[in-house]
Short mmCIF file of C-alpha atoms in Angstrom, two decimals:
data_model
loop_
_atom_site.label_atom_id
_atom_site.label_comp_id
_atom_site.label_asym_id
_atom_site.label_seq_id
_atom_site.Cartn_x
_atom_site.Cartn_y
_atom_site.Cartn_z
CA UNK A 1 -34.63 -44.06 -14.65
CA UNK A 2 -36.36 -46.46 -17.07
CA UNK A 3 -34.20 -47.61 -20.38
CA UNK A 4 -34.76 -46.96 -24.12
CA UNK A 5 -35.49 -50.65 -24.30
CA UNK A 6 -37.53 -51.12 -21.34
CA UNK A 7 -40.15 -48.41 -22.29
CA UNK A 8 -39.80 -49.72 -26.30
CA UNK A 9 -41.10 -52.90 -24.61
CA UNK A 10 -44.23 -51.31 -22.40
CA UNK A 11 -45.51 -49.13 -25.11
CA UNK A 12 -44.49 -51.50 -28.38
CA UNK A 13 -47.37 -48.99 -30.50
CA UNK A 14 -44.98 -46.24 -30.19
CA UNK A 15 -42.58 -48.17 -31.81
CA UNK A 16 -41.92 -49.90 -34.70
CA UNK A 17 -39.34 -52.64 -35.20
CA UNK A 18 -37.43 -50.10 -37.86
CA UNK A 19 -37.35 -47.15 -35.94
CA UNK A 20 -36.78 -48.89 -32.46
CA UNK A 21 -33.75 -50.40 -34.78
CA UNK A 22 -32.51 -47.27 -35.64
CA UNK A 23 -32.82 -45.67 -32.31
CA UNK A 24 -31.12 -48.16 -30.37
CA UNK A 25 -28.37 -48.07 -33.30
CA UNK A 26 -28.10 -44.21 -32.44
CA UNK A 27 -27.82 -44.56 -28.74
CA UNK A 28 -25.20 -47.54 -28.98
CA UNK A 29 -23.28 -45.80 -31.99
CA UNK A 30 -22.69 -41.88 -29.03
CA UNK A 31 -22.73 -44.66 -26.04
CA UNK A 32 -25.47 -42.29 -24.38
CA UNK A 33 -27.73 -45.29 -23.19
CA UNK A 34 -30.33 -44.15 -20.59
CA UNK A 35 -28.24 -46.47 -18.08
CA UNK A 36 -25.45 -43.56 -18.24
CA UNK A 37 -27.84 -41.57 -16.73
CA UNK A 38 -28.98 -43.91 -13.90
CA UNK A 39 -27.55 -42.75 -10.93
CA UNK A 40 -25.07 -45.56 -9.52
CA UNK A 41 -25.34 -47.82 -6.15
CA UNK A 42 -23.15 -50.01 -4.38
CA UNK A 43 -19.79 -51.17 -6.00
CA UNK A 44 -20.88 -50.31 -9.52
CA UNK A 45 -19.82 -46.68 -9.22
CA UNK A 46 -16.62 -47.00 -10.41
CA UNK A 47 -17.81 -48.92 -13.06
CA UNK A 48 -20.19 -46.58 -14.97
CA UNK A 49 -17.66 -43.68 -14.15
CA UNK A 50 -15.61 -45.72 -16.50
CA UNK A 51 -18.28 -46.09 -18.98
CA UNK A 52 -19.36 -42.38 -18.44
CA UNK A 53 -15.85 -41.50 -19.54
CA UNK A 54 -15.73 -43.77 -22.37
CA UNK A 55 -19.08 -42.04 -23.64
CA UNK A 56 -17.13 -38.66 -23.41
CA UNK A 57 -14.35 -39.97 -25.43
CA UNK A 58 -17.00 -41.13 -28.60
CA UNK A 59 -18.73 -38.26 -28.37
CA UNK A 60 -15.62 -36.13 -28.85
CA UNK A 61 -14.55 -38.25 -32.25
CA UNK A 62 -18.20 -38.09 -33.65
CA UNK A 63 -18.29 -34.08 -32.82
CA UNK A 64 -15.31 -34.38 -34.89
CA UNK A 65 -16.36 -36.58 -37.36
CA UNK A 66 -19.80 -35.01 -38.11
CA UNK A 67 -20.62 -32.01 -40.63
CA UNK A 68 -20.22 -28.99 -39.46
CA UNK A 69 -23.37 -27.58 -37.92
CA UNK A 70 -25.49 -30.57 -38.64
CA UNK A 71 -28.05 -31.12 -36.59
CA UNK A 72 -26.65 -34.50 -34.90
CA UNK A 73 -23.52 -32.77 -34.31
CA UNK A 74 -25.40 -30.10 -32.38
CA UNK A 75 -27.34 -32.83 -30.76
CA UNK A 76 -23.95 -34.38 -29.94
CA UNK A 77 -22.57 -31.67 -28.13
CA UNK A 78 -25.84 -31.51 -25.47
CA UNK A 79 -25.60 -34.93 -25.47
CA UNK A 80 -21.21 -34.35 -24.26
CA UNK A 81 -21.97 -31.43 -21.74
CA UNK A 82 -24.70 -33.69 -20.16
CA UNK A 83 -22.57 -36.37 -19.76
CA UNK A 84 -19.99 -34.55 -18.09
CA UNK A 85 -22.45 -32.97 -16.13
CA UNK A 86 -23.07 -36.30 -14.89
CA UNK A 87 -19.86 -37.58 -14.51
CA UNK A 88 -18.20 -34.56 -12.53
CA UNK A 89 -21.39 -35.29 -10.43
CA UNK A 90 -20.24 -38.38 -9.60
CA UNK A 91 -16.94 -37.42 -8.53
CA UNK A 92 -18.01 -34.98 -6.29
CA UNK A 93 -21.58 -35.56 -4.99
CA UNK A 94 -24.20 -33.06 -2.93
CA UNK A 95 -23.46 -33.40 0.85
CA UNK A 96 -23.86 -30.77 3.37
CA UNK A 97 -21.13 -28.55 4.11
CA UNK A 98 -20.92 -25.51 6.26
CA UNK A 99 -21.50 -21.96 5.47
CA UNK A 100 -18.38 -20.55 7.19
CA UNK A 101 -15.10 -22.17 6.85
CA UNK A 102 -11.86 -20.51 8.30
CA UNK A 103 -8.02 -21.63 7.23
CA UNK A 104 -5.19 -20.06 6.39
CA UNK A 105 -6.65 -16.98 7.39
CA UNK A 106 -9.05 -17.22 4.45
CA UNK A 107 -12.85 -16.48 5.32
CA UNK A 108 -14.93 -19.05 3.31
CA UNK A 109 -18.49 -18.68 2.78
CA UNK A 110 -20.42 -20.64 1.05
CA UNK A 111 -21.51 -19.48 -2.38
CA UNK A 112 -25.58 -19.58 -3.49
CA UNK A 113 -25.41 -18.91 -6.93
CA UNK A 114 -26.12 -21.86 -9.89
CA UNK A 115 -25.96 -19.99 -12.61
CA UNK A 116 -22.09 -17.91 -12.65
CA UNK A 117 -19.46 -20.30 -13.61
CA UNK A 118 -16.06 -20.20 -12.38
CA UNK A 119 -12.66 -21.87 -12.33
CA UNK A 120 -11.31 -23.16 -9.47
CA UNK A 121 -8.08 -21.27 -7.78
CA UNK A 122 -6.72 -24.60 -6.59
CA UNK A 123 -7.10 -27.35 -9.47
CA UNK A 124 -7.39 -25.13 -11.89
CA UNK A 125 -11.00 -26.96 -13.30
CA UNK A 126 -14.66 -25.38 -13.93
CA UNK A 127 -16.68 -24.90 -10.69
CA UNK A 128 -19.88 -26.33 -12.09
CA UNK A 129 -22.09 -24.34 -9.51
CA UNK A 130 -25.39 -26.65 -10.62
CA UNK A 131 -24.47 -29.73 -9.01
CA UNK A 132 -21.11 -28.60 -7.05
CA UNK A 133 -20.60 -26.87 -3.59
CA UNK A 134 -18.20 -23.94 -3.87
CA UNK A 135 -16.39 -21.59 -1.67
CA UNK A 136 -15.48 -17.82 -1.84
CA UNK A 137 -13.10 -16.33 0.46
CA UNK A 138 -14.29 -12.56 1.19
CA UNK A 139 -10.88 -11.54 2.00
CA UNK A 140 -9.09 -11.83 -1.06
CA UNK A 141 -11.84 -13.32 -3.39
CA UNK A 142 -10.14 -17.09 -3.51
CA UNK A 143 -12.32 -19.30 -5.42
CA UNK A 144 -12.14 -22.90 -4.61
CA UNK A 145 -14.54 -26.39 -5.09
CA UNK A 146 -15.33 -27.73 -1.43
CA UNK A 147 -13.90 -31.06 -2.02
CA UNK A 148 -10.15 -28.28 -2.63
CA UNK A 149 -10.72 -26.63 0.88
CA UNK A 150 -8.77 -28.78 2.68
CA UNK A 151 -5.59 -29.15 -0.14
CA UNK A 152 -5.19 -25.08 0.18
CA UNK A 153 -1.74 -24.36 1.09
CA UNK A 154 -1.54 -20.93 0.13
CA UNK A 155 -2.27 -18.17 2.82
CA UNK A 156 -4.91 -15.21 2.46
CA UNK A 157 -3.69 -12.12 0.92
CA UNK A 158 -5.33 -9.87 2.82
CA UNK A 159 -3.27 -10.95 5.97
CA UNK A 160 -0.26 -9.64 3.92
CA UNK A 161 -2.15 -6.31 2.80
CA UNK A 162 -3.22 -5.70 6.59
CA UNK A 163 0.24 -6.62 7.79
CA UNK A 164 2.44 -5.37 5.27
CA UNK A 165 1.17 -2.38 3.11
CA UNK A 166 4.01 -1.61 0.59
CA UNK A 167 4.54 -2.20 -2.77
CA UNK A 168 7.60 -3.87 -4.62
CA UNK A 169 9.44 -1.29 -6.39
CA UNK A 170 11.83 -2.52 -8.23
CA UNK A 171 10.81 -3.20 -11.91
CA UNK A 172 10.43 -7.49 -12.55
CA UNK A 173 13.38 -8.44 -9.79
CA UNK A 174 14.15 -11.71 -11.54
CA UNK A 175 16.67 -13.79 -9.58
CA UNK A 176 16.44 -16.79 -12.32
CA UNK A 177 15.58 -20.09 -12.54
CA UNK A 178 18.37 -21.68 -11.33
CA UNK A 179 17.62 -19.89 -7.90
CA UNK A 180 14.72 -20.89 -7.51
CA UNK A 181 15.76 -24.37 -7.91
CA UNK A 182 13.76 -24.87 -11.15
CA UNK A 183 10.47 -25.10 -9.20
CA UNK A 184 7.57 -23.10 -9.20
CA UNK A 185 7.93 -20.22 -6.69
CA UNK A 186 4.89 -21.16 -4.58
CA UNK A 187 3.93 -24.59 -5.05
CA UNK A 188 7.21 -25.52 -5.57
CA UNK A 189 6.11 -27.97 -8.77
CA UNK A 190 9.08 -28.68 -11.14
CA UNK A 191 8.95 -25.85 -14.02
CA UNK A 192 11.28 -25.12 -17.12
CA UNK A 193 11.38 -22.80 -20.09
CA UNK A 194 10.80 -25.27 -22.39
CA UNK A 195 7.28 -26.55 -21.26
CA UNK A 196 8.47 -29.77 -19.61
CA UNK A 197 7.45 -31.05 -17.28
CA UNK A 198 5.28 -27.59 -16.56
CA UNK A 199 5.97 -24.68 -18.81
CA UNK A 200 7.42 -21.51 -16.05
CA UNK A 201 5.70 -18.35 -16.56
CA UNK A 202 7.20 -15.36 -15.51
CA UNK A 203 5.65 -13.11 -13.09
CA UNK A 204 6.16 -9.39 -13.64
CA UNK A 205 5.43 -7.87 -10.31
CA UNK A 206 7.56 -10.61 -8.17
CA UNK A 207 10.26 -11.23 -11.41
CA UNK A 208 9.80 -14.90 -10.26
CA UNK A 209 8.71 -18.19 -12.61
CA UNK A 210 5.59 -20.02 -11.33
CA UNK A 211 3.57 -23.43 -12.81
CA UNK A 212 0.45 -22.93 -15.06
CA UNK A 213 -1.63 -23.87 -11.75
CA UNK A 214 -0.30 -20.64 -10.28
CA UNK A 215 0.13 -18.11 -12.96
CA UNK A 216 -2.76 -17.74 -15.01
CA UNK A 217 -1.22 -15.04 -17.46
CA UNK A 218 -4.02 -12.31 -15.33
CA UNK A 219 -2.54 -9.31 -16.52
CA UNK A 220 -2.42 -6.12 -14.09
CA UNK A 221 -0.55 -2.47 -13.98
CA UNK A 222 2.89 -2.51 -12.32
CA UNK A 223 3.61 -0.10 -9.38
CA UNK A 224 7.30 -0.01 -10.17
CA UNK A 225 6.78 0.75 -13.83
CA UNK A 226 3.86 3.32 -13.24
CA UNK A 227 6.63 5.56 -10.90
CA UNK A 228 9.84 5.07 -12.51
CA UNK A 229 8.71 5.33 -16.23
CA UNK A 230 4.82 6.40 -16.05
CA UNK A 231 3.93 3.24 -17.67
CA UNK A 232 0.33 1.95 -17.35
CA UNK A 233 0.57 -1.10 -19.70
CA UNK A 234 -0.63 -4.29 -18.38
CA UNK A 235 2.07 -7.18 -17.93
CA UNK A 236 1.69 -10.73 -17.06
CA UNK A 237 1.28 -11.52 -13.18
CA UNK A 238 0.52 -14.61 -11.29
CA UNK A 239 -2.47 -15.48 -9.21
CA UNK A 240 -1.38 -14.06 -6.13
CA UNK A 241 -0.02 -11.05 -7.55
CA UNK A 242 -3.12 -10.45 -9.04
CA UNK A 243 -4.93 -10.24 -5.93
CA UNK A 244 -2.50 -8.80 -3.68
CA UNK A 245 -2.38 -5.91 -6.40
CA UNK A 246 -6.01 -5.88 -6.08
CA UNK A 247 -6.43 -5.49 -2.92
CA UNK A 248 -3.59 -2.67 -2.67
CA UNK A 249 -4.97 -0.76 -5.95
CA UNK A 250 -6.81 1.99 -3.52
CA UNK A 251 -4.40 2.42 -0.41
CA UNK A 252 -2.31 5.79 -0.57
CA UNK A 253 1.33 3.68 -0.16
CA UNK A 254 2.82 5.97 -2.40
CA UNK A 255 4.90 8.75 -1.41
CA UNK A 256 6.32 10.37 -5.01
CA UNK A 257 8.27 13.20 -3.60
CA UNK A 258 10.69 10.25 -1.89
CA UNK A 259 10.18 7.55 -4.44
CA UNK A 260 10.64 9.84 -7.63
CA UNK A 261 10.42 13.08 -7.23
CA UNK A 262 11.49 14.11 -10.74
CA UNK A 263 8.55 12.77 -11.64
CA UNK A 264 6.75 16.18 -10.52
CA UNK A 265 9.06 17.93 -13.48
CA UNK A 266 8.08 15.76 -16.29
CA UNK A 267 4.29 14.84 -15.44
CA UNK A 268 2.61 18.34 -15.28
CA UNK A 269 -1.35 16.55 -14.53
CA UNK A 270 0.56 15.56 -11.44
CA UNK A 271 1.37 19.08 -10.27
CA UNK A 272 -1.95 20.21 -11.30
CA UNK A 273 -3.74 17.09 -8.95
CA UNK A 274 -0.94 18.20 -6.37
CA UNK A 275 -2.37 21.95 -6.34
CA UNK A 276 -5.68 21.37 -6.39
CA UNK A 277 -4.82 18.73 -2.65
CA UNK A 278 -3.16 21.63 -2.03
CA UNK A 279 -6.06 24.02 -2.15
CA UNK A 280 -8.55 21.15 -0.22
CA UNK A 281 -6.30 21.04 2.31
CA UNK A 282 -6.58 24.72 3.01
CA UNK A 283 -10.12 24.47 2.50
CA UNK A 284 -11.02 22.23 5.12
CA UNK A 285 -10.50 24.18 7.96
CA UNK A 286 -13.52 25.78 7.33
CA UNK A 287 -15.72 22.76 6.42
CA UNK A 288 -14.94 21.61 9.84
CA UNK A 289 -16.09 25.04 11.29
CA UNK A 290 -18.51 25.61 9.58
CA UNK A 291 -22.52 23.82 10.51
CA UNK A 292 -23.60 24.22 7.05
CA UNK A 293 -20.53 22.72 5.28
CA UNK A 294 -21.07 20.03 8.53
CA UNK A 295 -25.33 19.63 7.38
CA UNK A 296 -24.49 19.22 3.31
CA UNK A 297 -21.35 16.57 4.41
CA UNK A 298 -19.23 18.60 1.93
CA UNK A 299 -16.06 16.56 2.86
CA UNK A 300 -18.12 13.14 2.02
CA UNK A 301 -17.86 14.06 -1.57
CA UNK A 302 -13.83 12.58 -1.21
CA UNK A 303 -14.90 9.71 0.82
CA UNK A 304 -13.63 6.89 -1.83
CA UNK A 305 -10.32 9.46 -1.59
CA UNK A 306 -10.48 10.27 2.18
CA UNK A 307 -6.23 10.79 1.88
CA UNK A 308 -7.14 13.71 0.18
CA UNK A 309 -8.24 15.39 3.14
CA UNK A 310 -5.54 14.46 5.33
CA UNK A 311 -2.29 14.89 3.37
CA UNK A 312 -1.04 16.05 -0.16
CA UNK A 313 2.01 13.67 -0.40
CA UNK A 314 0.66 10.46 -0.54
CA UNK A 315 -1.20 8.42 -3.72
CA UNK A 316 -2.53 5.59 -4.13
CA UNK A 317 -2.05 3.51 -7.59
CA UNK A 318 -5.85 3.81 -8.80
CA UNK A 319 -4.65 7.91 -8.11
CA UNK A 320 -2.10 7.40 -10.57
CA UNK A 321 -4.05 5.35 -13.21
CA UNK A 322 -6.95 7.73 -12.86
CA UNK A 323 -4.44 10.99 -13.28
CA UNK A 324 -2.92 9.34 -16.33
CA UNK A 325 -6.69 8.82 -17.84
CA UNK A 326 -7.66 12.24 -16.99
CA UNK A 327 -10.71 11.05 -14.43
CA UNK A 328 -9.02 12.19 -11.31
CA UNK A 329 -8.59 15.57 -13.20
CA UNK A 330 -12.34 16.26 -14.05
CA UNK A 331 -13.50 15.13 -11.09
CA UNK A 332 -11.15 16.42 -8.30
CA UNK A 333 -11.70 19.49 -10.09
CA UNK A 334 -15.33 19.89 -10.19
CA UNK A 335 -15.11 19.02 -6.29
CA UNK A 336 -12.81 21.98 -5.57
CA UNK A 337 -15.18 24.58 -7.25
CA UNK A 338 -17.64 23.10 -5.33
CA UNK A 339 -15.94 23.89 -2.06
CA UNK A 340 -14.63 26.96 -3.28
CA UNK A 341 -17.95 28.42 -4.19
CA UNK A 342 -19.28 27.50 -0.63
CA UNK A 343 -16.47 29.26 1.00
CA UNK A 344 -17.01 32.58 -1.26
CA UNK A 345 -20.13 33.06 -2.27
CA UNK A 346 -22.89 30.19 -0.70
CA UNK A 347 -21.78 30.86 2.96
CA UNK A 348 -21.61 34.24 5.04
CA UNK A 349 -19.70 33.04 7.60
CA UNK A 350 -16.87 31.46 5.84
CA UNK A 351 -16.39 34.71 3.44
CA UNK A 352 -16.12 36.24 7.05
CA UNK A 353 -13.17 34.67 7.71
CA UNK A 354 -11.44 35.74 4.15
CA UNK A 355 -8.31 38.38 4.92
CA UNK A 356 -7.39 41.36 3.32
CA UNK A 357 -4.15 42.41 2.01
CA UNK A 358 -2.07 43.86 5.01
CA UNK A 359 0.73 45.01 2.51
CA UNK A 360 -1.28 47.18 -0.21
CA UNK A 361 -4.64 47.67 1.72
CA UNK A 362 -6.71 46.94 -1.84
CA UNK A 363 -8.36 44.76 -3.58
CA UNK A 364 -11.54 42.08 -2.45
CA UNK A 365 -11.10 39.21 0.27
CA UNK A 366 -8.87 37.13 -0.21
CA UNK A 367 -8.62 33.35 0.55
CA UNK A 368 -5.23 30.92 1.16
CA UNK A 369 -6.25 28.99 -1.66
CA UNK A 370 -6.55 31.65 -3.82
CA UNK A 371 -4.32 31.25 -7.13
CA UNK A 372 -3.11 34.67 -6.93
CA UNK A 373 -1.81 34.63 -3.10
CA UNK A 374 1.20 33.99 -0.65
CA UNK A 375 0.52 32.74 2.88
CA UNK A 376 2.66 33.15 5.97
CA UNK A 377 4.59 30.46 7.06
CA UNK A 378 4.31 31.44 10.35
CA UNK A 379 0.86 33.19 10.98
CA UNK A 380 -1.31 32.07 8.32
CA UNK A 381 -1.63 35.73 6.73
CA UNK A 382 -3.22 35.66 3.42
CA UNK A 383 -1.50 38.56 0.96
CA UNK A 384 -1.42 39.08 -2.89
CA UNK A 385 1.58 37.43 -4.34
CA UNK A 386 2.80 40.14 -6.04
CA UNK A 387 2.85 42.32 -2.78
CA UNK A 388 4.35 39.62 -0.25
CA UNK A 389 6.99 38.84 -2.88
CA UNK A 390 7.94 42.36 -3.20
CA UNK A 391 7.80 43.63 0.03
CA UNK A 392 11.21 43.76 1.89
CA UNK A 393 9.96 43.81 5.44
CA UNK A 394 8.39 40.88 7.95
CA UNK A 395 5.04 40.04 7.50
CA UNK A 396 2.87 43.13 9.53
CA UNK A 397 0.59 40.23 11.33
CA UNK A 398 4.23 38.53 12.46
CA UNK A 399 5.42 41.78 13.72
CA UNK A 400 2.68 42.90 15.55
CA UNK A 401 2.48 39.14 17.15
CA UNK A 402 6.35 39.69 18.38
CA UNK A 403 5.83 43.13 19.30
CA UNK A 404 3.01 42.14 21.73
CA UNK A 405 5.10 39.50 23.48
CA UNK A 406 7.28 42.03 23.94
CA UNK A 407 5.06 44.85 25.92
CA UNK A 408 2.99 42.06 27.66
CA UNK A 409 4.58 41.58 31.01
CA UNK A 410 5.36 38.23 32.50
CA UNK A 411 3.20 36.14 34.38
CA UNK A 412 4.03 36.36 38.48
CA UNK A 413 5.46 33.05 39.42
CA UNK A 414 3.75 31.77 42.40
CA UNK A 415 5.35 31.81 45.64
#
């Protein structure tokens, strides 16, 4: 790239002696000469990363030193990000690098994109995506620059999440310091309380201290907080916390009626989501019998909560966060009209296979999910609460079952 002074000298018109003066007097007084800009050969490399660096530095005192939203200060601070433009250029130059890279169970691929900027999950440093090569993992979304792939020593989360689905439930299960031998509790750098040499930070899921490179104070909600005291606040985690609870946030771990299950007594939108599972459940038996419920994929409309259709018991923590908002209320609620209406009005044969009250012999059809019915334990048989509760006798379907076990006669055994 051609200097100030060598173009000053081919085109002197341009230029008079005062105002090539002046110039020159700028362009010494940042140190942006064009030569900054030159891109290096040979040994000299090091060399003008020095000088790019020492450019840096003045332009960081002159930012300083100028008035505050002058003109030449806002010149000075393009003039700054292209020099370190340049210079992190330098230390990491375009090359060629695969698309695909596996290790440590992490599933690089190469990212496209220029224009989002992001901070490295290894040294902690902007990923400058116009002039540097960068890496996402698509397991657990681990963000690194390429030159950082091969100083990873941390595994990929996912492997734990697909290996080890459970959650930590014991709220922030510190063990100290001193335990952990003052050192960070992954990279193992030397940590204290007091900031040197590497202030700790305290994770709140693990209850263990980690370095500044591994605990970015990323906040997330706690599992053992949300089920012991319904508490949705945010606390401090570390990086792989973060994405480990990330990763876990939809997966129905969470069995309540073992974990807590006074939690049922003092939470009523959690016996209100537990009824209306409840009700799905006894729903779906006809959905899956049924070719028009089949045609209009009824069931599909739970496919982000597809534990919903196959047991009552078990939640997931974005089920908890979204019952504590209310969403999971509204919506779970609007899908069980829908079904409902289907089964007793929209579809002939599902009303047909509605029951009638055995007990008082009145009333319309009836349904198990009904709010105003018992069901059998043993036989299914649908009956107005107020009559199965009162009557004194078996169940008539339950009787008449046993009473034609009785009069049928054994099979003949074959000789």
């Amino acid at each position: 790239m051609m200097s100030f002074e060598v173009y000053a000298e081919l085109r002197p018109e341009l230029f008079s002696s005062e105002s090539r003066s002046q110039s020159l007097d700028r362009a010494m007084d940042l140190g942006l000469a064009e030569d900054h800009f030159s891109r290096p050969v040979g040994s000299f490399v090091a060399l003008d990363i020095e000088q790019l660096k020492m450019a840096i530095e003045e332009c960081k005192r002159l930012i300083l030193e100028l008035p505050e939203h002058s003109e030449r200060q806002k010149d000075t601070v393009v003039k700054l990000i292209h020099l370190r433009l340049k210079l992190q250029e330098l230390k990491d130059p375009e090359e060629d690098e695969p698309n695909l890279r596996v290790l440590l169970e992490h599933r690089f691929s190469k990212e496209k994109s220029k224009s989002v900027k992001q901070t490295c999950d290894k040294c902690s440093t902007i990923i400058w995506g116009l002039i540097q090569t960068w890496y996402t993992c698509t397991g657990c979304y681990y963000r690194c620059h390429s030159k950082c792939l091969n100083l990873i020593n941390k595994p990929c989360v996912r492997s734990k999440v697909s290996h080890k689905s459970e959650y930590e439930l014991s709220i922030c299960p510190e063990i100290g310091l001193d335990r952990q031998d003052y050192r960070c509790a992954e990279c193992r750098t030397p940590v204290s309380l007091r900031g040197v040499p590497s202030e700790a930070r305290q994770c709140d899921y693990t209850g263990q201290y980690y370095c500044s490179t591994c605990h970015w104070n990323d906040t997330a909600v706690i599992p053992a907080r949300v089920i012991h005291n319904w508490e949705f606040e945010p606390r401090k985690v570390c990086r792989s916390s973060m994405r480990y609870l990330a990763l876990m946030l939809p997966r129905p771990v969470l069995k309540l009626r073992e974990v807590n299950p006074l939690l049922f007594n003092f939470v009523e939108e959690l016996v209100e989501i537990r009824k209306l599972r409840q009700d799905i459940l006894l729903m779906k038996p006809y959905f899956i019998t049924c070719k028009e419920a089949m045609e209009a994929r009824l069931l599909l409309q739970l496919h982000d909560r597809q534990h919903f259709v196959e047991n009552n018991d078990m939640y997931s923590l974005q089920d908890l966060i979204d019952i504590s908002s209310g969403r999971l209320s509204c919506s779970l609620t609007e899908i069980h009209t829908t079904f409902a209406k289907h089964i007793k009005l929209d579809c002939d044969r599902c009303q047909a296979k509605g029951f009638m009250c055995e007990l008082c012999k009145e009333g319309d059809i009836l349904f198990p999910f009904d709010s105003h019915t018992s069901v059998c334990h043993d036989c299914s048989a649908v009956f107005h609460r107020d009559c199965f509760y009162d009557n004194s006798t078996t169940c008539p379907k339950c009787a008449r079952m046993t009473e034609r076990k009785h009069d049928d006669p054994p099979y003949p055994k074959d000789t």
